[in-house]
Short mmCIF file of C-alpha atoms and ligand atoms in Angstrom, two decimals:
data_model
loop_
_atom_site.label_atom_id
_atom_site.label_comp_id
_atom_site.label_asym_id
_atom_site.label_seq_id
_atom_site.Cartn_x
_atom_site.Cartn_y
_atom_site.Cartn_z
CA UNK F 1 -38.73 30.03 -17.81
CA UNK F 2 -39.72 27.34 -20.60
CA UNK F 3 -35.73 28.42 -21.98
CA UNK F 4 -34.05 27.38 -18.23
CA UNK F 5 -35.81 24.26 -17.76
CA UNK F 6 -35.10 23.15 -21.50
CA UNK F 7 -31.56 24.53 -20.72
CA UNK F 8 -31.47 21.96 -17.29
CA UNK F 9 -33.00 19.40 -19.19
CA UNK F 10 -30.30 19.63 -21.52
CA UNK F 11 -27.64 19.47 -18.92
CA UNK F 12 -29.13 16.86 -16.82
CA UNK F 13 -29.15 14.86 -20.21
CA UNK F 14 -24.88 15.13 -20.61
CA UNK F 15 -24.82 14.83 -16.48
CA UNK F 16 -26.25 11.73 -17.57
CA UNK F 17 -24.13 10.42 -19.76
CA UNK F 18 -21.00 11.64 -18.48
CA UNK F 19 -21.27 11.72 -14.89
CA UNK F 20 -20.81 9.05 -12.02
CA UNK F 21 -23.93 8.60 -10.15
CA UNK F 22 -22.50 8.91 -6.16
CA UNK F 23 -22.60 5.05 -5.67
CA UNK F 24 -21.13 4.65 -9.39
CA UNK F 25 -17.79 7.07 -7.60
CA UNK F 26 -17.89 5.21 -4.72
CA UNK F 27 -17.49 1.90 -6.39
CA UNK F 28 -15.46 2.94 -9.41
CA UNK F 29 -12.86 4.61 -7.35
CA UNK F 30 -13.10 1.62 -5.04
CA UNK F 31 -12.89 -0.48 -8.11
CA UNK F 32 -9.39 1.68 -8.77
CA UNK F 33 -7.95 1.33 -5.24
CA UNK F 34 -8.79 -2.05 -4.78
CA UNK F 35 -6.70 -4.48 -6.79
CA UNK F 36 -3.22 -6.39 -7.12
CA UNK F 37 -1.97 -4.04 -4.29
CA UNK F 38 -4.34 -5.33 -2.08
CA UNK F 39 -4.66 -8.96 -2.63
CA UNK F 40 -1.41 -9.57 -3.95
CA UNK F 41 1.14 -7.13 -2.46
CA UNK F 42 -0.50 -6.31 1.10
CA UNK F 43 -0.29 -9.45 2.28
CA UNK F 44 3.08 -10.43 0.88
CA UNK F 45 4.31 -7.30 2.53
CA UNK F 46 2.30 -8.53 5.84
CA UNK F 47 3.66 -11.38 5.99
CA UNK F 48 7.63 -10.86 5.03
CA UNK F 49 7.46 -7.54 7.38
CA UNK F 50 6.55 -8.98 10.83
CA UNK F 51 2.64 -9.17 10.52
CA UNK F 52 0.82 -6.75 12.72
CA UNK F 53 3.86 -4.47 13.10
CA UNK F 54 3.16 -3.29 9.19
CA UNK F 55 -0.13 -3.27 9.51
CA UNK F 56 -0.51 -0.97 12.29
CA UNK F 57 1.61 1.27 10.60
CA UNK F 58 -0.13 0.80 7.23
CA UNK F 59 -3.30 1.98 9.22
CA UNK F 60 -2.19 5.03 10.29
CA UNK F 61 -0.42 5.78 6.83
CA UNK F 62 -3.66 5.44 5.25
CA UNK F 63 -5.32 7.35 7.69
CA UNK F 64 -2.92 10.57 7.38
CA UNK F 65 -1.42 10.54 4.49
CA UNK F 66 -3.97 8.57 2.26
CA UNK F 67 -6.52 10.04 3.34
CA UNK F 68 -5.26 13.50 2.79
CA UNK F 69 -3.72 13.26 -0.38
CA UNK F 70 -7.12 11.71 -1.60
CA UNK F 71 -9.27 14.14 -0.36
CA UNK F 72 -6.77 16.59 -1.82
CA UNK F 73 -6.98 15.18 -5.56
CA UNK F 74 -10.91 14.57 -5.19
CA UNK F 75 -11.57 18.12 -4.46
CA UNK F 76 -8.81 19.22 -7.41
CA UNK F 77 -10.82 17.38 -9.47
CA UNK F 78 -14.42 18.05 -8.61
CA UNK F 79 -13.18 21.83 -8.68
CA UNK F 80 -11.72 21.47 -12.62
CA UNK F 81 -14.36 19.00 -13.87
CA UNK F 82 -11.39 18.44 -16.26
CA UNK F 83 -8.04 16.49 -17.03
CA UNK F 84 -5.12 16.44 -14.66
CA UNK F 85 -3.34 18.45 -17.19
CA UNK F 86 -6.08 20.83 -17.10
CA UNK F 87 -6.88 20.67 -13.36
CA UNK F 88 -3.77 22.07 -12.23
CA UNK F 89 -3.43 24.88 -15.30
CA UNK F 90 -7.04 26.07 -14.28
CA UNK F 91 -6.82 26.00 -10.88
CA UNK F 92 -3.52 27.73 -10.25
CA UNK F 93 -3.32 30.77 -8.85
CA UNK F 94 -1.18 32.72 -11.95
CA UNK F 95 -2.67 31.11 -15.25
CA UNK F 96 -0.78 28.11 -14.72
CA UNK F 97 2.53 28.67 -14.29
CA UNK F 98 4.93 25.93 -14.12
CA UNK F 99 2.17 24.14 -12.17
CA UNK F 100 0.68 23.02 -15.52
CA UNK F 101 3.24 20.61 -15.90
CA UNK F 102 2.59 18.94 -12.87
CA UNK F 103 -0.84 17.18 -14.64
CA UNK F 104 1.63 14.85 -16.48
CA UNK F 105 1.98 12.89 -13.75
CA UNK F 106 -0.96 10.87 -15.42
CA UNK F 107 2.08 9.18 -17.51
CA UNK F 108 2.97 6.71 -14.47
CA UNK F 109 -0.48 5.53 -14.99
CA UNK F 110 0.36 4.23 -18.32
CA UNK F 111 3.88 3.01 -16.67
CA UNK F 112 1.92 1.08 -14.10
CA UNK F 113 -0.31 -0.67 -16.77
CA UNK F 114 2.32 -2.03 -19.05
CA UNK F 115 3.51 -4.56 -16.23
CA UNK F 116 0.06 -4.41 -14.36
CA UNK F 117 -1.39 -6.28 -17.22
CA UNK F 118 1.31 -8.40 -17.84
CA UNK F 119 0.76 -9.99 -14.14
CA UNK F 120 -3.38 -9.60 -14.87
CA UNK F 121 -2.32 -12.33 -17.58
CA UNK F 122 -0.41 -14.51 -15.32
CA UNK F 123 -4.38 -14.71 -13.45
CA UNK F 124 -5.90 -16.05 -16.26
CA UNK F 125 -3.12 -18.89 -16.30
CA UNK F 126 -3.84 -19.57 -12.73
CA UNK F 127 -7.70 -19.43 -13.51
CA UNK F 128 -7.02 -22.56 -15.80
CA UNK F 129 -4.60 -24.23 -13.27
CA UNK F 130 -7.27 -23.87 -10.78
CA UNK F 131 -9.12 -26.41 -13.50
CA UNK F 132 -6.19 -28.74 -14.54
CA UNK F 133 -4.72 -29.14 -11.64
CA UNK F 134 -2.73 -27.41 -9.27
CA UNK F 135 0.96 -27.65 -7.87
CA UNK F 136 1.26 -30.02 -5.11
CA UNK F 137 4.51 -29.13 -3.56
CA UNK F 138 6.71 -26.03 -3.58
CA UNK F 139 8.92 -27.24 -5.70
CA UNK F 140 6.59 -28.11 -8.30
CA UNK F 141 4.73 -24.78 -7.66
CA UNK F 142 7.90 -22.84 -8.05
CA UNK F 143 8.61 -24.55 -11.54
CA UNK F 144 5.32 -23.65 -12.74
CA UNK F 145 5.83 -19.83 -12.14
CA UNK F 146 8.82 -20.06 -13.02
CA UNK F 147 7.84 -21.27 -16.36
CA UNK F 148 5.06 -18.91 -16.87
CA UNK F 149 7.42 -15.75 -16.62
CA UNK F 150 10.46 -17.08 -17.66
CA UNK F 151 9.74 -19.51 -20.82
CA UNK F 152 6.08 -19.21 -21.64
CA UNK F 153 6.38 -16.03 -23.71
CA UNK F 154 3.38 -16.32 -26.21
CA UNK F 155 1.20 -17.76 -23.39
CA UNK F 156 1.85 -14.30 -21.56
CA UNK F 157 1.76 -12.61 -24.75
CA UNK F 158 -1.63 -14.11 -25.71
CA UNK F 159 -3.48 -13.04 -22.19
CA UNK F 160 -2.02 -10.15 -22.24
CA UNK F 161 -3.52 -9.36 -25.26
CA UNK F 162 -6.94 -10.49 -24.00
CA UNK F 163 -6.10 -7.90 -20.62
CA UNK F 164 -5.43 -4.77 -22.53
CA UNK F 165 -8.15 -5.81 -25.23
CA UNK F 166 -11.16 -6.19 -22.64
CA UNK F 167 -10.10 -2.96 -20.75
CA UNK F 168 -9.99 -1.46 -24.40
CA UNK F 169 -13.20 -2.31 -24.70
CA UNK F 170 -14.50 -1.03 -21.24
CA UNK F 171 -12.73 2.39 -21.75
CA UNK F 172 -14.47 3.44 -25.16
CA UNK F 173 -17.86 3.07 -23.82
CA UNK F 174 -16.67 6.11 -21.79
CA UNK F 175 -17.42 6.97 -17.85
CA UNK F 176 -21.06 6.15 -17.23
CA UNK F 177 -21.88 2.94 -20.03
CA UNK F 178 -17.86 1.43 -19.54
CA UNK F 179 -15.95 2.41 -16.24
CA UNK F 180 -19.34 2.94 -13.92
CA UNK F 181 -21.52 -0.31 -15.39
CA UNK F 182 -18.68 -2.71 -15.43
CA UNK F 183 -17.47 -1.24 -11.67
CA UNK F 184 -21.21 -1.57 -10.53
CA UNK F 185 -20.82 -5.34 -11.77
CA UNK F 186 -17.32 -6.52 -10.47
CA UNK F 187 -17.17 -4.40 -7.28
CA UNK F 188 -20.22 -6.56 -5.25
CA UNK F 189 -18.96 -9.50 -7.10
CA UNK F 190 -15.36 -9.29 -5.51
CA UNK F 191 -16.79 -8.36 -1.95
CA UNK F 192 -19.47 -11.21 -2.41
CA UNK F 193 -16.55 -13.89 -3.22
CA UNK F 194 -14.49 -12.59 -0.62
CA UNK F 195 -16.97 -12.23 1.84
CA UNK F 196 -17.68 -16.36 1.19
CA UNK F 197 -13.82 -16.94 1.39
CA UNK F 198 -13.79 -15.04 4.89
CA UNK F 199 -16.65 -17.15 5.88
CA UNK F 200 -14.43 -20.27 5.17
CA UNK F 201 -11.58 -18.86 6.62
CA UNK F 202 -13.46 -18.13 9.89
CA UNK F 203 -14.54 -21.89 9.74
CA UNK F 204 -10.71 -23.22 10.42
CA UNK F 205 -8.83 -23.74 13.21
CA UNK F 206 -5.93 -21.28 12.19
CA UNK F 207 -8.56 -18.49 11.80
CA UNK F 208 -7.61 -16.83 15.35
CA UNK F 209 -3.73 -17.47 14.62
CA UNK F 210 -3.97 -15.09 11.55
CA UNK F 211 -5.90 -12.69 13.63
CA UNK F 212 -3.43 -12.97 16.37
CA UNK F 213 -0.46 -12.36 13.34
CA UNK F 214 -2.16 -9.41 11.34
CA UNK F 215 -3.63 -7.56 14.86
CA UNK F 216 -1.21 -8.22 17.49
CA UNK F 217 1.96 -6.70 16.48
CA UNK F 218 5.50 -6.50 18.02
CA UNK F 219 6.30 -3.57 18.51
CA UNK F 220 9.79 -4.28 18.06
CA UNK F 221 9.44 -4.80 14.62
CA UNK F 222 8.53 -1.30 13.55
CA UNK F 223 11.69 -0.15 11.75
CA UNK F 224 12.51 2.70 9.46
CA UNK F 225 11.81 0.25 6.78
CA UNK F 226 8.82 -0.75 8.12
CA UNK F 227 7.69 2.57 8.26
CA UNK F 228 8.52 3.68 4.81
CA UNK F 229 6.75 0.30 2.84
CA UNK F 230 3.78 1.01 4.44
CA UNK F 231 3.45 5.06 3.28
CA UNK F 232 4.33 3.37 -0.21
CA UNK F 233 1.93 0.88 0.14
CA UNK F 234 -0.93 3.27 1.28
CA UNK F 235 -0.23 5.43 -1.42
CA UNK F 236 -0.07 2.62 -4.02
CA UNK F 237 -3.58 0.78 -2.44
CA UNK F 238 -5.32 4.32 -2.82
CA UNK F 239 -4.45 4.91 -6.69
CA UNK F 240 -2.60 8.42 -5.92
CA UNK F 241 -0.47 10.73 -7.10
CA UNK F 242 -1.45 9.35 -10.90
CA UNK F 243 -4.31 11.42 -11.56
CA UNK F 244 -6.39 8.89 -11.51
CA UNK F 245 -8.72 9.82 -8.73
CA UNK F 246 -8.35 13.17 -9.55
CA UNK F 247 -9.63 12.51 -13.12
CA UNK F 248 -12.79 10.22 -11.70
CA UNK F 249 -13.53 13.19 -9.56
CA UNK F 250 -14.01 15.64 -12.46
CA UNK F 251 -16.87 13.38 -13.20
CA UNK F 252 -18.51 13.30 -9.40
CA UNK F 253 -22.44 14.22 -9.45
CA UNK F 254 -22.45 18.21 -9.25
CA UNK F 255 -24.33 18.08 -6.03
CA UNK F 256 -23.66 15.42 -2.92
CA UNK F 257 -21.13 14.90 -0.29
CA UNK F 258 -18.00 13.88 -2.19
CA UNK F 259 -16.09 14.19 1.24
CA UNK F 260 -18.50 10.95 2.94
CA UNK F 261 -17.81 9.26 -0.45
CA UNK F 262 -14.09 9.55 -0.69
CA UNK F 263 -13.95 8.09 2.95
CA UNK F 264 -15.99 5.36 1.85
CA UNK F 265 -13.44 4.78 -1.12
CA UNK F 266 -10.49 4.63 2.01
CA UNK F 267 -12.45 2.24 4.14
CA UNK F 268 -13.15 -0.47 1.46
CA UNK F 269 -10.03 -0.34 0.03
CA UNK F 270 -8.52 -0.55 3.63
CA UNK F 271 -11.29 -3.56 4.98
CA UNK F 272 -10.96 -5.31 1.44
CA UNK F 273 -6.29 -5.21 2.25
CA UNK F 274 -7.50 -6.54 5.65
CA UNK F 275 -10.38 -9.54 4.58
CA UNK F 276 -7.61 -10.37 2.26
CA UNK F 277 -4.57 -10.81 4.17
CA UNK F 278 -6.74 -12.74 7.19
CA UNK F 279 -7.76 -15.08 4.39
CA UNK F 280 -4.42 -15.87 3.16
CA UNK F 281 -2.75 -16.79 6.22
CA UNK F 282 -5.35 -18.70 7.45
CA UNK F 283 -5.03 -20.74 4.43
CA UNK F 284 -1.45 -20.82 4.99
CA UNK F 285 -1.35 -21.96 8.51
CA UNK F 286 -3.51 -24.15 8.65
CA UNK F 287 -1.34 -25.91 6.33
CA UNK F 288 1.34 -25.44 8.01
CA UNK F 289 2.67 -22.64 4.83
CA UNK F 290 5.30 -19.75 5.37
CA UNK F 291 3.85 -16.30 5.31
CA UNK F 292 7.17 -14.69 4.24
CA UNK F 293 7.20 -15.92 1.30
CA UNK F 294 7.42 -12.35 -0.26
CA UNK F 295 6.08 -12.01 -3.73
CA UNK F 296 5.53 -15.63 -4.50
CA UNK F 297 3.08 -16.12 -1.89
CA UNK F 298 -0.03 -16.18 -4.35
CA UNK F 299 1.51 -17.73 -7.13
CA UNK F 300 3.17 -19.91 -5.23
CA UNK F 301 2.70 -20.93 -1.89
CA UNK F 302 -1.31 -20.58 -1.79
CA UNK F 303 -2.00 -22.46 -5.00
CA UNK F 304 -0.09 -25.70 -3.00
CA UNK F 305 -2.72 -24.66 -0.41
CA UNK F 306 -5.38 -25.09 -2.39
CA UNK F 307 -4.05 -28.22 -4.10
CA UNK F 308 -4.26 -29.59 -0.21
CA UNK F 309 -7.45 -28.62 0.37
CA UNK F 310 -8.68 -31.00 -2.35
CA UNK F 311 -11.53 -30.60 -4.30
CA UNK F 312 -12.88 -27.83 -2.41
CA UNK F 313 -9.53 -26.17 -2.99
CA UNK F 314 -9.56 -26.26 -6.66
CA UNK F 315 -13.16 -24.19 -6.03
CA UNK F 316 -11.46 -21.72 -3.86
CA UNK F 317 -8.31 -21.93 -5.76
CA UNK F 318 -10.75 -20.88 -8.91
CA UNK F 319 -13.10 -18.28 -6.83
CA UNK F 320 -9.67 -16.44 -5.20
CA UNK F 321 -7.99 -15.85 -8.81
CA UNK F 322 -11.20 -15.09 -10.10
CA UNK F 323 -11.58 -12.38 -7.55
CA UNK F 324 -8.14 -11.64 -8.38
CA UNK F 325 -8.55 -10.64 -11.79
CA UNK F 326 -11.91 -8.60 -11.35
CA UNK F 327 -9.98 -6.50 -8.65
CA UNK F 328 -7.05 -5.92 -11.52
CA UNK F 329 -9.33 -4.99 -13.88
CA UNK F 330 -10.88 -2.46 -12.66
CA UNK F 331 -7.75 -1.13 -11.45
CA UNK F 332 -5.83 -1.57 -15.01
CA UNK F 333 -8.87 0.94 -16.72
CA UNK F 334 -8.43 3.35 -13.88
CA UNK F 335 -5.05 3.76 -15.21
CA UNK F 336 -5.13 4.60 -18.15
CA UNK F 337 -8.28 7.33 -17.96
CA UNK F 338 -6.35 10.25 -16.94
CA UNK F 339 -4.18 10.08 -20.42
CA UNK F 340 -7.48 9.24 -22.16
CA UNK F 341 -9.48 12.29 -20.60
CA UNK F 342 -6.04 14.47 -21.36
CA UNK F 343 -6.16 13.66 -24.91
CA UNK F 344 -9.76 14.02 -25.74
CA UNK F 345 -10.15 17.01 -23.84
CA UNK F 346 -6.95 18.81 -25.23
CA UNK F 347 -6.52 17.37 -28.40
CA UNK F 348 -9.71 17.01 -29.49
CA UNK F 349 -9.33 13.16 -30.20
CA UNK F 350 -11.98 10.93 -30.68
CA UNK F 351 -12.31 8.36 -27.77
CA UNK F 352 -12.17 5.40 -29.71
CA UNK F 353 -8.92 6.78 -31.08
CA UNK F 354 -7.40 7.60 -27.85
CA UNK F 355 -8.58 4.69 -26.50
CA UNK F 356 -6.65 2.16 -29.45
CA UNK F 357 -3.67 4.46 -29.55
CA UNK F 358 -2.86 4.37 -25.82
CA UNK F 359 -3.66 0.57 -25.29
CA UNK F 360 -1.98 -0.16 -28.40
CA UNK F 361 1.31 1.49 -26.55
CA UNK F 362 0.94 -0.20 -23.63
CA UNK F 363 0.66 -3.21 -25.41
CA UNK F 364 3.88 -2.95 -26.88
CA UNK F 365 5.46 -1.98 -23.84
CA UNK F 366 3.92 -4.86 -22.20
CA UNK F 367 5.10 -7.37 -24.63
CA UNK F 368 9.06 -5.48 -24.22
CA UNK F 369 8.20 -6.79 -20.54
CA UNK F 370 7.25 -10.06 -21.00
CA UNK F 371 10.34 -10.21 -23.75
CA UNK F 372 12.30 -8.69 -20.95
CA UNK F 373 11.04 -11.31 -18.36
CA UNK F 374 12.39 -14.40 -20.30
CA UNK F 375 15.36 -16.38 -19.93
CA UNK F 376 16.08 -15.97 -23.58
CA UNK F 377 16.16 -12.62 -23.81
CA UNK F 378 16.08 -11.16 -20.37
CA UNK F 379 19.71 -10.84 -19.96
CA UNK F 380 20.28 -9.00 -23.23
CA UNK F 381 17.86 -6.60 -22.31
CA UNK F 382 18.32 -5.19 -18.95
CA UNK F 383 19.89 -2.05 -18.21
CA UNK F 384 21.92 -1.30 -15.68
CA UNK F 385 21.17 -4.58 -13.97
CA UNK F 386 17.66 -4.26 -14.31
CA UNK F 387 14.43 -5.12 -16.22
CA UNK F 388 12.52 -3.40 -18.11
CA UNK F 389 9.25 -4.52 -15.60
CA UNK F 390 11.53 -3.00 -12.52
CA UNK F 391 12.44 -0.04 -14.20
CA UNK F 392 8.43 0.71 -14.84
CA UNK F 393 7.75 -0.30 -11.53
CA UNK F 394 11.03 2.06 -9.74
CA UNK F 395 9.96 5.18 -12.05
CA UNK F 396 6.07 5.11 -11.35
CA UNK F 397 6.06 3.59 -8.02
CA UNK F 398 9.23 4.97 -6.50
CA UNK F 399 10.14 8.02 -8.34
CA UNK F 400 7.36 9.75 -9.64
CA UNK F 401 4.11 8.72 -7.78
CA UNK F 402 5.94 10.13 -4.64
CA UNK F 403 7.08 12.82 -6.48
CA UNK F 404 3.37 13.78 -7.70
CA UNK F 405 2.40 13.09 -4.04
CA UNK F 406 4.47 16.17 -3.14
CA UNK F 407 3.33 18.35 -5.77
CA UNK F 408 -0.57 17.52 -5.11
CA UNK F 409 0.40 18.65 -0.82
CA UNK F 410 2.19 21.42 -1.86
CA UNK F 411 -0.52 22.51 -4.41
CA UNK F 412 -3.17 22.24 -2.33
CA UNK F 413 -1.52 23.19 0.75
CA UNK F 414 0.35 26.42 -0.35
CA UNK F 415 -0.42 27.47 -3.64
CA UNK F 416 -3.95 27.68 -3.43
CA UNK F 417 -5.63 30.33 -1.52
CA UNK F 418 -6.71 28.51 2.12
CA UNK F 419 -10.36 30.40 1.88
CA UNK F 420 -10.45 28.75 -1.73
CA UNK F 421 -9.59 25.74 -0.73
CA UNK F 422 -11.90 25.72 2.44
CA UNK F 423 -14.59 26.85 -0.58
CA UNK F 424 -13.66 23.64 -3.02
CA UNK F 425 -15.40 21.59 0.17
CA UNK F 426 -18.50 23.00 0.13
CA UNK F 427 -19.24 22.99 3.98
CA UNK F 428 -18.76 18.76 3.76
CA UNK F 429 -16.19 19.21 6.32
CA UNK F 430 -16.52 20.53 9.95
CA UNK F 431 -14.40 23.30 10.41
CA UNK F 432 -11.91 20.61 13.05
CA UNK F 433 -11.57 18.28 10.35
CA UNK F 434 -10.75 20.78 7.90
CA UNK F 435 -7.84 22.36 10.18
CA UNK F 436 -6.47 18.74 11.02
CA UNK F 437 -6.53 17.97 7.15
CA UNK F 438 -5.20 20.71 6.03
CA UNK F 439 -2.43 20.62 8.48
CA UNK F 440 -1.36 17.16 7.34
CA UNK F 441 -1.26 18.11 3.65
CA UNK F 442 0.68 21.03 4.31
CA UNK F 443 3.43 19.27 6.36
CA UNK F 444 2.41 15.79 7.36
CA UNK F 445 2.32 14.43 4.39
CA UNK F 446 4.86 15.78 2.19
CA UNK F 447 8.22 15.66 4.77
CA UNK F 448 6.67 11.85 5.19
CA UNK F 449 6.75 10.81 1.47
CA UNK F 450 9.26 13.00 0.87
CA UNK F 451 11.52 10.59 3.32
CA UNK F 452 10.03 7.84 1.21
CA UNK F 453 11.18 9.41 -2.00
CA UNK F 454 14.71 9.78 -0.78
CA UNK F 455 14.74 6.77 0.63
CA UNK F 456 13.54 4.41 -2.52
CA UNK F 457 16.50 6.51 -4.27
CA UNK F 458 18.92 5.48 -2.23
CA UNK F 459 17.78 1.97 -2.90
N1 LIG R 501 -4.55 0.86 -6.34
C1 LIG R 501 -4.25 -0.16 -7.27
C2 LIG R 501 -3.90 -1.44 -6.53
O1 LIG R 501 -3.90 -1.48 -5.34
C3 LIG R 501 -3.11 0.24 -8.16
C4 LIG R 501 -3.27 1.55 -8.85
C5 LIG R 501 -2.25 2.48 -8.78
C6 LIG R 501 -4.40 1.85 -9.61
C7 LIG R 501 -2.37 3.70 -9.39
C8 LIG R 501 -4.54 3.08 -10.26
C9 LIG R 501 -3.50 3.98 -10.15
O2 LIG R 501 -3.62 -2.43 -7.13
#
């Protein structure tokens, strides 16, 4: 008796230090899903592809494929308690197979990161605009990006030193003390400051006009196109096919309802895409700004926003890129913790030196971005016509997180036994909800990002 409890004690004690606490999940893997995607790229994409058209779309993407696929990986990896590399060898059926291979998909994590950061940099430069002074026109605005990514290499070079340094730092304190803590910090704090900026927003005449644009769509502008950004773009928002929420679920509390908590992780990422688009183009209208200005619309048309606003703006202006970067960072360490679990668990390594090896290569391959980003060298360095930042992007984004995407359906789906699979829920879902799931992993899911796949190839 006295040998079980000491034996509990003991494993309550590494539980402890290695596990997520059910609100740390919720808000880590929020922390993960919630970032450049869906402040930066949501609304970009709202606003160049017909407003409520995409998001209508978007909603139901997220609602059958997102939420599939991450209910899929979150069970994978509450079943392993290990590694993506791991997850898939243990799980499959035959000792496994050529299934084991399929864990490296944790790579496009560190593909993601090497430009991720680079743009987390370009925050911190807009953090100190937000101070000096920000663009009043355009054309001004359009010159200061411009020189940001195209001239100001050590600038870039410098924050994004301070970027991979910080998550560095965050990432060798491990699950609990580093990813949990610091989530459990920025996570309120980014809902808090965008709850205020919603609260402005709601304040201005233009409110109900950005409503009216992100909720009201027409119809007629749900194309093929439209269809396929917004399966990327739910895919993207929800962190998948990387391993990284399959690698945050091998550290879920042993007991509790991981299904509730993975829906939770769905609907904030979702509401936090939504506060954030109906905040931008309220800005926008109301002074009288474009919203298809496609990827320049937060580094350049809102900061002339905020230079209108006046003072007030420059505290907005400062409040919105702060945001900004807290939802980045938490995203940028949620990228790079399925490589880190897959080398301490299989290789032994020490987490401090996983930790400074990896970031030290992303570093590098950061810098060959911001190298590859300038006028002085940018030419020089593409290949085939492209940089080395759209490469990274086209082979995580388009190529393999689809790719993954497939594998994790088909896995799940038709590899594993269907009683097994029903098993690796634990009763959390009704026996309705399991059939409906199930039957979009199986099919649902994979012919739709499977059209996505062939699609991005095709260009
Ligand atoms: N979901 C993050 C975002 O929206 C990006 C991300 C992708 C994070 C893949 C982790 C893994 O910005």
């Amino acid at each position: 008796m006295a040998k079980i409890s000491l034996l509990a004690y003991i494993n309550l004690g590494v539980c402890l230090v290695t596990r997520f606490s059910r609100i740390g999940f919720i808000l880590a893997a929020a922390g993960s899903a919630i970032g450049l995607g869906n402040i930066w790229k949501f609304p970009y994409m709202t606003g160049q592809n017909g407003g409520g058209a995409f998001v209508i779309v978007f909603l139901l993407s997220i609602l059958v494929i997102g939420v599939s696929v991450f209910l899929a990986e979150t069970a994978m990896g509450r079943a392993s308690e290990q590694n993506p590399v791991s997850t898939f060898e243990t799980l499959a059926p035959k000792a496994g197979g050529i299934w084991k291979h399929a864990g490296f998909m944790m790579v496009s994590g560190v593909m993601i990161l090497s430009f991720y950061a680079v743009v987390i940099g370009w925050l911190i430069h807009y953090i100190f605009l937000s101070f000096a002074g920000l663009p009043v026109s355009v054309g001004e605005a359009q010159g200061v990006f411009g020189e940001l990514v195209s001239q100001s290499i050590y600038t870039q070079l410098f924050f994004h030193l301070l970027v991979i340094g910080y998550c560095g730092h965050i990432l060798i304190k491990g699950v609990k003390k580093g990813i949990e803590r610091i989530n459990l910090i920025l996570m309120p704090l980014l809902f808090l400051i965008f709850a205020g900026l919603l609260f402005y927003a709601m304040s201005m005449d233009s409110f109900m006009r950005s409503v009216a644009f992100m909720f009201m769509p027409d119809w007629g502008k749900i194309t093929p196109e439209v269809v396929m950004m917004s399966v990327g773009q739910s895919f993207f928002t929800l962190s998948l096919g990387v391993g990284t929420i399959m690698t945050y679920a091998a550290s879920l509390p042993k007991k509790g309802n991981f299904v509730s908590s993975a829906l939770y992780v769905a609907f904030l990422d979702t509401l936090l895409a939504i506060i954030a688009g109906l905040v931008i183009f309220t800005f926008l209208f109301e002074f009288g700004s474009d919203p298809s200005g496609g990827p320049g619309l937060v580094f350049i048309s809102l900061p002339v926003v905020f230079a209108q606003m006046g003072l007030v703006g420059q505290v907005v202006s400062l409040l919105f890129f702060i945001a900004l970067l807290f939802a980045g960072i938490t995203s940028a360490i949620s990228m790079a913790e399925p490589l880190l679990s897959y080398l301490i668990e299989r290789h032994g390594w020490k987490r401090s030196k996983a930790v400074w090896v990896v970031m030290s290569g992303i570093y590098v391959m950061g810098v060959l971005v911001v190298f590859g980003g300038s006028e002085a060298y940018g030419e020089s360095m593409k290949i085939a016509g492209k940089s080395l930042f759209d490469w990274l992007d086209f082979g995580s984004s388009t190529l393999l997180m689809p790719i993954a995407g497939i594998v994790i359906c088909l896995f799940v789906g038709f590899a594993l036994d269907k009683n097994y699979v029903h098993g690796m829920f634990g009763g959390y879902m009704s026996p309705l909800f399991f059939k409906v799931w199930l039957f979009c992993v199986r099919f649902v899911a994979p012919t739709l990002i499977a059209v996505i796949l062939i699609e991005g190839l095709r260009g």
